[in-house]
mmCIF file of C-alpha atoms in Angstrom:
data_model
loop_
_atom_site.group_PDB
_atom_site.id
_atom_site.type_symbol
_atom_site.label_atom_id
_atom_site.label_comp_id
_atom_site.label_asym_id
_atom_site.label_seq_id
_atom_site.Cartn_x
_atom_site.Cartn_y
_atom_site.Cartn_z
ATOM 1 C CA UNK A 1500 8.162 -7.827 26.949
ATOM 2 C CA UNK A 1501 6.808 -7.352 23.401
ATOM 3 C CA UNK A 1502 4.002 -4.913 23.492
ATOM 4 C CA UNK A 1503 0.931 -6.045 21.956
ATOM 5 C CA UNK A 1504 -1.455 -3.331 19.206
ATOM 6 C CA UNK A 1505 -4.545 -4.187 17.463
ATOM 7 C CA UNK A 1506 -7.245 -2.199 15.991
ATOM 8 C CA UNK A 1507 -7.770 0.580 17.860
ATOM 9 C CA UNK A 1508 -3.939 1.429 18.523
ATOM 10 C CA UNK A 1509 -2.565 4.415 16.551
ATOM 11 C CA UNK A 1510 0.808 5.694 15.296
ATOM 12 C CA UNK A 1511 1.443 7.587 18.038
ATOM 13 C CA UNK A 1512 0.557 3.988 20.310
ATOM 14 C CA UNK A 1513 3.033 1.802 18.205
ATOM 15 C CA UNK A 1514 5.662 4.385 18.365
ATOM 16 C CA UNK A 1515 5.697 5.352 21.547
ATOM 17 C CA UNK A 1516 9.409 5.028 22.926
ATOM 18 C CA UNK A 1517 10.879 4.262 19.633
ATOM 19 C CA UNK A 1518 13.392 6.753 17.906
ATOM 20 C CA UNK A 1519 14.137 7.120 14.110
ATOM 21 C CA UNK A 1520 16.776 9.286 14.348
ATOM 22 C CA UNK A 1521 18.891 8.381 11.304
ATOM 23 C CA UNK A 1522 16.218 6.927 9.166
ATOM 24 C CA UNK A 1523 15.475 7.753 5.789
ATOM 25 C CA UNK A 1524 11.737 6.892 4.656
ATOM 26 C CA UNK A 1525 10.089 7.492 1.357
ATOM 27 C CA UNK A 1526 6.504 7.754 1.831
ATOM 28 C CA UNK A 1527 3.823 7.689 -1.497
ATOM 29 C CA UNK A 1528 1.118 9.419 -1.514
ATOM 30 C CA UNK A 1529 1.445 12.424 1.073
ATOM 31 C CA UNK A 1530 -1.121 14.612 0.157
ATOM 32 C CA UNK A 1531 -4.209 13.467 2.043
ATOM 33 C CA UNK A 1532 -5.143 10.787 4.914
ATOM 34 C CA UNK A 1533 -3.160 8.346 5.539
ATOM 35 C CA UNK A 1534 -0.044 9.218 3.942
ATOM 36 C CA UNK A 1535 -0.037 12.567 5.620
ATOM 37 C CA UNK A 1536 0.165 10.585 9.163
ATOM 38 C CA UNK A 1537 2.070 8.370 8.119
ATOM 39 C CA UNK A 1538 4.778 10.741 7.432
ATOM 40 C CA UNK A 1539 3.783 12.911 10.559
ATOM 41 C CA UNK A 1540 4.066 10.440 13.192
ATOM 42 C CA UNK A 1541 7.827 9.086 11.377
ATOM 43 C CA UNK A 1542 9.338 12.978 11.597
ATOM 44 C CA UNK A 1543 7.819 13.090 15.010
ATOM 45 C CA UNK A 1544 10.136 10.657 16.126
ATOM 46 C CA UNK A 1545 13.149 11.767 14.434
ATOM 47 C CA UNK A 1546 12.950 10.075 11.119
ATOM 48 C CA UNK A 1547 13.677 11.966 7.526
ATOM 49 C CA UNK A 1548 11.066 11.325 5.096
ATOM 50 C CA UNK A 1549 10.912 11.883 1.772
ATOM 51 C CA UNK A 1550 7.229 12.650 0.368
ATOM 52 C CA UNK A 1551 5.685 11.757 -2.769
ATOM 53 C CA UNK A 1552 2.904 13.112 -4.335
ATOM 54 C CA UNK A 1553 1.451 14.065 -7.916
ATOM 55 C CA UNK A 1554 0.242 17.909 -6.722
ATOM 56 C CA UNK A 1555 3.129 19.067 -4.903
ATOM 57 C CA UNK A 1556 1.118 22.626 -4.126
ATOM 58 C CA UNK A 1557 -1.684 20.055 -2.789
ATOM 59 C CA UNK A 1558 0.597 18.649 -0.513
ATOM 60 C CA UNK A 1559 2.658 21.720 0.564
ATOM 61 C CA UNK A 1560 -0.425 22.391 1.948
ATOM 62 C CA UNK A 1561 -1.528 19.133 3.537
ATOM 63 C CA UNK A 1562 1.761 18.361 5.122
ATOM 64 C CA UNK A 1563 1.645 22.150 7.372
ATOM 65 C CA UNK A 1564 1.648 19.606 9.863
ATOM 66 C CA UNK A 1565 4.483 17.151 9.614
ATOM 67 C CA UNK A 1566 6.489 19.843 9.021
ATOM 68 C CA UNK A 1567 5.586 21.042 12.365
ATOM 69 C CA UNK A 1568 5.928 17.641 14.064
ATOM 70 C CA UNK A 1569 9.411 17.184 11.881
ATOM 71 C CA UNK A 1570 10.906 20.446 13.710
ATOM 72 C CA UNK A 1571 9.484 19.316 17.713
ATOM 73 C CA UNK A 1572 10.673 16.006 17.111
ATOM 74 C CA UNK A 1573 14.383 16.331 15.406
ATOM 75 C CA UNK A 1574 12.792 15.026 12.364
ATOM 76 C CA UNK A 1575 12.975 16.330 8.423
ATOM 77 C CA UNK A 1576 10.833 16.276 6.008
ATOM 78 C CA UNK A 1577 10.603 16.932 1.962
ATOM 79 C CA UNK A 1578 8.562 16.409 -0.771
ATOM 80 C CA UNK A 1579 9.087 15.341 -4.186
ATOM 81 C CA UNK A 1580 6.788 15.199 -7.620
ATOM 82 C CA UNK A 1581 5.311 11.502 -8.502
ATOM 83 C CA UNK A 1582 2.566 10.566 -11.417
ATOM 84 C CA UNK A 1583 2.206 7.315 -10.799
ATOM 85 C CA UNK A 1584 -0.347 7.124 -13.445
ATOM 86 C CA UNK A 1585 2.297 8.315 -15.542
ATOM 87 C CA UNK A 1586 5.631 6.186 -15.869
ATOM 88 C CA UNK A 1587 7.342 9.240 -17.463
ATOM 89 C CA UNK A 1588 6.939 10.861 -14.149
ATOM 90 C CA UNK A 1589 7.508 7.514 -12.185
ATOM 91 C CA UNK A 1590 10.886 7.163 -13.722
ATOM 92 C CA UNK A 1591 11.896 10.736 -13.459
ATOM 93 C CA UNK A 1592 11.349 10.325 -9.553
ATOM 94 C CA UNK A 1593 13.036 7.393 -9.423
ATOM 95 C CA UNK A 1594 16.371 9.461 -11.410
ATOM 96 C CA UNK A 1595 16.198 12.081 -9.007
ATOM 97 C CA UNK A 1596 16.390 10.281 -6.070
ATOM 98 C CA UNK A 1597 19.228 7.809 -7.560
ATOM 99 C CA UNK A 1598 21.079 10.772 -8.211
ATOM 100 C CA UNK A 1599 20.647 12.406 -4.750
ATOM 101 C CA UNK A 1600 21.921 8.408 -3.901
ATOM 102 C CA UNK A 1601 21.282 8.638 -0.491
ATOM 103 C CA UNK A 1602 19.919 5.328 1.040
ATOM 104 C CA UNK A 1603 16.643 4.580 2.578
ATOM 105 C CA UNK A 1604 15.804 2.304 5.289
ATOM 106 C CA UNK A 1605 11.725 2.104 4.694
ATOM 107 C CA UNK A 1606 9.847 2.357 2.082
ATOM 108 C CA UNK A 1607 6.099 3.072 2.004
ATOM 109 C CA UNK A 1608 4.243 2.499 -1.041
ATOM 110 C CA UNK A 1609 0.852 4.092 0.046
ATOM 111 C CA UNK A 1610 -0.386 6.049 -2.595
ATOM 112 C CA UNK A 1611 -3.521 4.908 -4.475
ATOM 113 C CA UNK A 1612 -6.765 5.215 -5.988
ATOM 114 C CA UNK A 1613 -10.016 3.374 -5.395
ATOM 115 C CA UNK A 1614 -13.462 1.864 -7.360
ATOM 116 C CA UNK A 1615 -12.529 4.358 -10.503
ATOM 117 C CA UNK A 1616 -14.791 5.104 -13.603
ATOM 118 C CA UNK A 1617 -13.294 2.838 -16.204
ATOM 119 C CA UNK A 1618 -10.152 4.694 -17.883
ATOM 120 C CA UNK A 1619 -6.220 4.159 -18.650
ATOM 121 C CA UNK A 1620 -3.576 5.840 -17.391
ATOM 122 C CA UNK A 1621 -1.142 7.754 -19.232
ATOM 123 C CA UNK A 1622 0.620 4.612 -20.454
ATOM 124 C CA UNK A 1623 -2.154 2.942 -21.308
ATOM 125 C CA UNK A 1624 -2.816 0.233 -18.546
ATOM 126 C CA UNK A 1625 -6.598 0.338 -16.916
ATOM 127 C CA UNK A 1626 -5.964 3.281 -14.040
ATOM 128 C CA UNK A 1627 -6.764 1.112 -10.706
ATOM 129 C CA UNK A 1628 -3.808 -1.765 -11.923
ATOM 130 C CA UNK A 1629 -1.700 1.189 -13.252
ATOM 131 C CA UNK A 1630 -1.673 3.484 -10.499
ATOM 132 C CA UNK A 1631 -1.830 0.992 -7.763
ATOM 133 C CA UNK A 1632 0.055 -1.395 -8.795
ATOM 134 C CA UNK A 1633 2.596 -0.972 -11.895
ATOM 135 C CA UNK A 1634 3.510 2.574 -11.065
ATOM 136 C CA UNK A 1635 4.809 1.341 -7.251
ATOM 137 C CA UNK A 1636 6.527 -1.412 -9.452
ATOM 138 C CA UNK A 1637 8.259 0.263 -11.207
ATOM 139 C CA UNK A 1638 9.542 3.085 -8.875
ATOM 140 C CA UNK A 1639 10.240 0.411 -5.999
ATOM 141 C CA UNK A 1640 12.346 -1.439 -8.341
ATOM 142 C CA UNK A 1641 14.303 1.042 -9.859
ATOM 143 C CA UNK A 1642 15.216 2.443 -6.813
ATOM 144 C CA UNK A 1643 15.779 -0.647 -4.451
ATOM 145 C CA UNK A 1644 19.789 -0.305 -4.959
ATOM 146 C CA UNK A 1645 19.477 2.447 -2.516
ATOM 147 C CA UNK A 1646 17.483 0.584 -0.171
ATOM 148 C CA UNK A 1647 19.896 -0.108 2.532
ATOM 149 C CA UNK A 1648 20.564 -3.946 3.616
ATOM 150 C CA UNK A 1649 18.328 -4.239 6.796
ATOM 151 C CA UNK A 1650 15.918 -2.117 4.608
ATOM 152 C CA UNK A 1651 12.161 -2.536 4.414
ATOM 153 C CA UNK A 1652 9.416 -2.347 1.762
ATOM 154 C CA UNK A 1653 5.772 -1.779 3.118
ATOM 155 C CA UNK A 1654 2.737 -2.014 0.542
ATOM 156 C CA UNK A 1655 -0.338 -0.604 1.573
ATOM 157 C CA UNK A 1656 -3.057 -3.135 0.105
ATOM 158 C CA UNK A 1657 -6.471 -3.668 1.267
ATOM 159 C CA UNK A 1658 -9.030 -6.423 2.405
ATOM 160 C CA UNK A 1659 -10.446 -5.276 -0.934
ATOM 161 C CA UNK A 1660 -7.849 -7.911 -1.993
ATOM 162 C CA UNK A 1661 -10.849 -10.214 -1.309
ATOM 163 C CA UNK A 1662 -12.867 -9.026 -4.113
ATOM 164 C CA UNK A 1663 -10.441 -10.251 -6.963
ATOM 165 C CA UNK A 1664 -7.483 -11.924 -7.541
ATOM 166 C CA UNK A 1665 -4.899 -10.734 -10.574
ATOM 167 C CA UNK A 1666 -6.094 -11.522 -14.120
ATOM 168 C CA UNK A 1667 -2.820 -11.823 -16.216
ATOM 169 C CA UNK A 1668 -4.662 -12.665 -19.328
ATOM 170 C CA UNK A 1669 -6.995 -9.544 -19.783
ATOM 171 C CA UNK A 1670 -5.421 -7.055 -16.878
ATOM 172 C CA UNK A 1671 -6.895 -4.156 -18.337
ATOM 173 C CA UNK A 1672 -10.322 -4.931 -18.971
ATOM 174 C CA UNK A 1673 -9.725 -5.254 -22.677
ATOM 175 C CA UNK A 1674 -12.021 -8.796 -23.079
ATOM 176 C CA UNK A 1675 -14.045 -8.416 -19.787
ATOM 177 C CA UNK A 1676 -16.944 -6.330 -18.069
ATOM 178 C CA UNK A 1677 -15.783 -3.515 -15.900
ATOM 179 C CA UNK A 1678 -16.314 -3.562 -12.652
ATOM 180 C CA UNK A 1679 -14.760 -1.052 -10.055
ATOM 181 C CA UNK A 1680 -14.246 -2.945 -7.250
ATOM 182 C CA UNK A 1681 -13.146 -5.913 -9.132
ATOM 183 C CA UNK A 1682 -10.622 -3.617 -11.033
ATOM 184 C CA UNK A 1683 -9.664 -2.641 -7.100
ATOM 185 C CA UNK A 1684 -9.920 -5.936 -5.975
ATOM 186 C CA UNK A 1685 -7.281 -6.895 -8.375
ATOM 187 C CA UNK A 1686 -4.856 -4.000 -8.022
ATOM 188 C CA UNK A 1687 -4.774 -5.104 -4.244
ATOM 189 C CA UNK A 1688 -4.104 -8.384 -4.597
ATOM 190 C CA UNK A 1689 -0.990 -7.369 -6.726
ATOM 191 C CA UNK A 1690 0.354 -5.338 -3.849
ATOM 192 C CA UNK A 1691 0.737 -8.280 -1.877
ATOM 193 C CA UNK A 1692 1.807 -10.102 -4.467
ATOM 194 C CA UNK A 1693 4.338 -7.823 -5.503
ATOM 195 C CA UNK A 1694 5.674 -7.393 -2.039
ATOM 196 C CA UNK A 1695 5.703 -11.576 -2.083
ATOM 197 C CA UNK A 1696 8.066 -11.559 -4.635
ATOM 198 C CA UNK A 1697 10.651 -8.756 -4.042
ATOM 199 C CA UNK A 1698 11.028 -10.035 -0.357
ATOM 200 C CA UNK A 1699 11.927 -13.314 -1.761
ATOM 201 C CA UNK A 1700 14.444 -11.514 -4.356
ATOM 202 C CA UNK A 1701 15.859 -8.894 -1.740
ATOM 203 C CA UNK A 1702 15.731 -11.191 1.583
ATOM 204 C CA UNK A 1703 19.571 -12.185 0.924
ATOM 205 C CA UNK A 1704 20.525 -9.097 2.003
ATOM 206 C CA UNK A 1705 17.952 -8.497 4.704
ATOM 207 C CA UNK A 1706 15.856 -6.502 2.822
ATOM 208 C CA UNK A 1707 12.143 -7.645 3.768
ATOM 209 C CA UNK A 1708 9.008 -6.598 1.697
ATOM 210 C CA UNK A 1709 5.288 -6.836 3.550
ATOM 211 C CA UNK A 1710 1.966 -5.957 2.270
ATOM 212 C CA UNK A 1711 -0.656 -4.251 5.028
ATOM 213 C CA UNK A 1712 -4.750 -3.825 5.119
ATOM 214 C CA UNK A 1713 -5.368 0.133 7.046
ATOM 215 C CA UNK A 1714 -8.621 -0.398 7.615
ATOM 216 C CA UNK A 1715 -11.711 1.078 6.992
ATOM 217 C CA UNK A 1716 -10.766 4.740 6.979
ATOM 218 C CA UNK A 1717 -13.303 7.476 5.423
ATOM 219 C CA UNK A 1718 -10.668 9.340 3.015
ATOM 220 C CA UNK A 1719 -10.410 11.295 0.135
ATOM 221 C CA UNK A 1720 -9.739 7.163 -1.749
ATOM 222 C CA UNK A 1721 -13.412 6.762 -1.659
ATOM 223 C CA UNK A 1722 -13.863 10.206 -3.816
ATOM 224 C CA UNK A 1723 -15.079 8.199 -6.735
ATOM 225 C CA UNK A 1724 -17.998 6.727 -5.096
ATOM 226 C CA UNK A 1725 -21.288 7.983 -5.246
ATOM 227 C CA UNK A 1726 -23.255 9.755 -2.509
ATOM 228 C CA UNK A 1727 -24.525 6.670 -0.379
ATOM 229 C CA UNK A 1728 -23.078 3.925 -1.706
ATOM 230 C CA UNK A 1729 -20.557 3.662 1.426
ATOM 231 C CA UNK A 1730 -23.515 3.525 3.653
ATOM 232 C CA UNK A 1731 -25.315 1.215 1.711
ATOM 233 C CA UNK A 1732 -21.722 -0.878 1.719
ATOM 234 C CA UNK A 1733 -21.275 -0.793 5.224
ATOM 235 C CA UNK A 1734 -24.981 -1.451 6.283
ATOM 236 C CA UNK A 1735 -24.688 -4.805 3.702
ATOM 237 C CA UNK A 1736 -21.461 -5.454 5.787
ATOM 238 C CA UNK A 1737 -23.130 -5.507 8.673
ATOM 239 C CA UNK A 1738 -26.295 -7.676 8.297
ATOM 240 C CA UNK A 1739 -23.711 -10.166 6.691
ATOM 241 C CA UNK A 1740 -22.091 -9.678 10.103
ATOM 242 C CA UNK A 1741 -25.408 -9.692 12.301
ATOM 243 C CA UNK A 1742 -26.433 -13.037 10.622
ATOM 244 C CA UNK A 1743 -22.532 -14.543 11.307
ATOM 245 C CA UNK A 1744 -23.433 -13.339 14.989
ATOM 246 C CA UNK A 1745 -20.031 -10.931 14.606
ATOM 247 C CA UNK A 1746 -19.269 -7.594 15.543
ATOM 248 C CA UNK A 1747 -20.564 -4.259 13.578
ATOM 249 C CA UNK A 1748 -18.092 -2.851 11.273
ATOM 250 C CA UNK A 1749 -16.359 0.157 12.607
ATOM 251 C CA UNK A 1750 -14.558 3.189 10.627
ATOM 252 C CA UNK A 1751 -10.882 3.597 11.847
ATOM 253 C CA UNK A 1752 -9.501 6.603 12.163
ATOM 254 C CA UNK A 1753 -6.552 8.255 10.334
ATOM 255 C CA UNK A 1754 -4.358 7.154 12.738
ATOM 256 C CA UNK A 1755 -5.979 4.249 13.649
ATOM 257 C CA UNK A 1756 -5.265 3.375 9.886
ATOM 258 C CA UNK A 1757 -1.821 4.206 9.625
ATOM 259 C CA UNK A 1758 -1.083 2.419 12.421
ATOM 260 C CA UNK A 1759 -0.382 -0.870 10.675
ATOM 261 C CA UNK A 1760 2.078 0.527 8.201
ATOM 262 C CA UNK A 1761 4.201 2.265 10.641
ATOM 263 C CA UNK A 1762 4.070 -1.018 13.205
ATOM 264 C CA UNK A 1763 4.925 -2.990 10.014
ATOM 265 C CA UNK A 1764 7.756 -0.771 9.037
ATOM 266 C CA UNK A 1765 9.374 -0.079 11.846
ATOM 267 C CA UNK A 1766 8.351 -1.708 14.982
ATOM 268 C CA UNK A 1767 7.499 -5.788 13.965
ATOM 269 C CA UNK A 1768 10.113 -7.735 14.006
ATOM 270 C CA UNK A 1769 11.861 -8.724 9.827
ATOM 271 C CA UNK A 1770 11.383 -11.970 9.971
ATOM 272 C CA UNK A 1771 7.507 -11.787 11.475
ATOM 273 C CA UNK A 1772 6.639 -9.325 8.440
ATOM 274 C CA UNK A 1773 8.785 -10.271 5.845
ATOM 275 C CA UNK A 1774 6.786 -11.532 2.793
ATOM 276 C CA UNK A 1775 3.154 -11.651 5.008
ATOM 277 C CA UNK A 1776 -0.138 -9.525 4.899
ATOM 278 C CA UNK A 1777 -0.389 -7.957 8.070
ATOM 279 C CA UNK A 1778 -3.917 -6.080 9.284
ATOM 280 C CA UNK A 1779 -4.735 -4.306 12.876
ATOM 281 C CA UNK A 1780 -0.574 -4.365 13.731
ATOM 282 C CA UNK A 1781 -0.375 -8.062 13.448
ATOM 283 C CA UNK A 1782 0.247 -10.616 10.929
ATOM 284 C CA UNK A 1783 -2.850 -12.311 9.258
ATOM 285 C CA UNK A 1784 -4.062 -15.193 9.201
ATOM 286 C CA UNK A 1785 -4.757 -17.019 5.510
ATOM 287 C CA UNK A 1786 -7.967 -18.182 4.733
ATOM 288 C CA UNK A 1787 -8.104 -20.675 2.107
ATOM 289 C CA UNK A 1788 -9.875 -19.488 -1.021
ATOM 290 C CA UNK A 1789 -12.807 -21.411 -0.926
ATOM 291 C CA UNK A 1790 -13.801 -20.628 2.756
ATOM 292 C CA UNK A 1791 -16.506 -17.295 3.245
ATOM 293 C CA UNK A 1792 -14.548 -15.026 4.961
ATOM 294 C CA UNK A 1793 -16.475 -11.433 5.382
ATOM 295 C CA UNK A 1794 -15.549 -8.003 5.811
ATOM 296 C CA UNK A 1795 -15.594 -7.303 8.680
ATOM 297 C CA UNK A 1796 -13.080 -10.760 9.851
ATOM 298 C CA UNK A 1797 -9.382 -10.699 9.562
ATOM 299 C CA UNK A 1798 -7.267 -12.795 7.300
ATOM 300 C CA UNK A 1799 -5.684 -13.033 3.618
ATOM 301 C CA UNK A 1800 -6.665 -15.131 0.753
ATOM 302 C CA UNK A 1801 -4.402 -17.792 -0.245
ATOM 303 C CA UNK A 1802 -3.923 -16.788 -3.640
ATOM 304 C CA UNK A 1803 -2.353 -13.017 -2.425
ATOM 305 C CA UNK A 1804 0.494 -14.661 -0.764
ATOM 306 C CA UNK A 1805 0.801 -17.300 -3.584
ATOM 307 C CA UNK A 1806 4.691 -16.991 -4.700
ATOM 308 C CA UNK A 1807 3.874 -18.815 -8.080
ATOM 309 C CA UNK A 1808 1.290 -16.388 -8.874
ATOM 310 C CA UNK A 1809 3.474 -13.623 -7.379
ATOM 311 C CA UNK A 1810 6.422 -14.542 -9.738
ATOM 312 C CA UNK A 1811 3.784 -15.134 -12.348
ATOM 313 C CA UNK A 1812 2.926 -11.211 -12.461
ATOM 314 C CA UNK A 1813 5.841 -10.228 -11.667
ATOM 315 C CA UNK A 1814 6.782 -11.449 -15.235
ATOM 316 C CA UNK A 1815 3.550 -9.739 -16.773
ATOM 317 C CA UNK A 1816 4.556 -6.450 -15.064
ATOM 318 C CA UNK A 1817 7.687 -6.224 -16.489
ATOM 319 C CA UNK A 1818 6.411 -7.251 -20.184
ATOM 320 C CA UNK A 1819 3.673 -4.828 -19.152
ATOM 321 C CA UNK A 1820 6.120 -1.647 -18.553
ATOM 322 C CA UNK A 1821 8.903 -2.515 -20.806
ATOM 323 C CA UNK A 1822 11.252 -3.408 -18.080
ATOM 324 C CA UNK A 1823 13.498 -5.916 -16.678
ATOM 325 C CA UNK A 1824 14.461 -5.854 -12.763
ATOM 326 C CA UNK A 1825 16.747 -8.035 -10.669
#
């Protein structure tokens, strides 16, 4: 019998039983929270991950412990240097690891940033779209030949997706206003978007892309905030909530949050995932664009899982970084 997860289950919950020996896994972002888990609870059940991360020293440190969980349970772990504000760096990542030319069988683009003062990353594009979004782009692509067949892509989005969908014509902020949470609003939605349309290029082969909300999680991604704004977020939340006669919001924790990506990579079933949104180890429901949907409710805008928007900027990426991809 299928075993049912939802909000509160953890890693630990939707792994329980299940062994990775054999699997390869590149995990993004593995110097703090979620990534960290993420590649803890994978080792812990055999798998080999590969961790990415911009400070390596930063995450030597961080990752103490899923090097500890990699030797109890048979896993293996090692890191590797990504910028992904930086497509010089992006690319020389993606070289490395083409060179190595040993396969992967997940894929874990978790790494990102959140609500940023307004800048540009090294290349240029407005950092929340850049980092998020274009730098995953362009490493997933140029290293999907050694994504096995059977393989799977998992994009770690957000419900933030609700704040904004893409804006091909001015994506970084050139013409309009800046807004962090609209510049994060919009660097979600391409996540799922982008995971949209390389399942539909990669499914052929069995290769299945999915996009997955974490949670609330207090992290080092709300650095950029200021002191009380989170509260003041969450208490909004909530009387929204009181007045819709729902529940409180609640803070997940670590891995609570990571729960989702693991379930999604490696424990839902292809076909279930493959080209969804999935949130609290289940797929989501969509919720047409024009219907109130709050934060603290479960479900996907229509326009995230759109597949002529998602070609749409997958076209503007690629004029974006110079690059063309199967």
């Amino acid at each position: 019998m299928t075993q049912i997860f939802g909000a509160t289950s953890t890693t630990d919950d939707v792994l329980s039983g299940v062994s990775l020996k054999g699997r390869r896994v590149l995990v993004t972002g593995v110097s703090a929270g979620l990534g960290v888990e993420t590649a803890r609870a994978l080792v812990a059940h055999g798998a080999h991950v590969v961790g990415a991360a911009r400070d390596l020293a930063k995450a030597g440190r961080a990752t103490e412990q899923v090097r500890a969980a990699a030797e109890q349970g048979g896993g293996a772990f090692e890191l590797t240097a990504l910028d992904l504000a930086d497509l010089a760096s992006v690319r020389a990542c993606a070289d490395r690891l083409n060179a190595q030319g040993t396969p992967f069988d997940l894929v874990i683009a978790n790494a990102g940033v959140m609500a940023t003062p307004f800048g540009h990353t090294k290349d240029g594009f407005e950092t929340q779209f850049g980092t998020n979004h274009l730098g995953h782009f362009v490493l997933v692509n140029r290293i999907a030949g050694l994504m096995r067949d059977g393989a799977r892509l998992v994009n770690v989005s957000s419900a933030g997706h609700r704040f904004a969908d893409v804006d091909l014509d001015d994506p970084n902020f050139e013409h309009t206003p800046y807004e962090p949470f609209v510049a994060y609003g919009r660097s979600k939605t391409a996540n799922i978007l982008f995971a949209v349309a390389f399942d539909a290029r990669h499914r052929a082969r069995g290769v299945r892309a999915t996009a997955v909300h974490p949670g609330g999680i207090m992290t080092e991604l709300a650095r950029h905030m200021a002191p009380g704004e989170i509260e003041a977020m969450v208490s909004r939340i909530n009387e929204q909530a009181a007045a819709e006669g729902q529940k409180p919001f609640q803070f997940k924790s670590i891995p609570q949050g990571a729960a989702t990506s693991v379930w999604a990579g490696a424990v839902a079933g292809a076909d279930a995932v493959g080209g969804r949104y999935c949130e609290n180890c289940r797929v989501s429901d969509v919720v047409p664009d024009d219907q109130p949907i709050s934060l603290v409710n479960a479900g996907v805008r229509a326009y995230a899982l759109d597949p002529a928007r998602a070609e749409a900027l997958w076209t503007k990426s690629e004029d974006m970084v110079g690059e063309r991809f199967a």
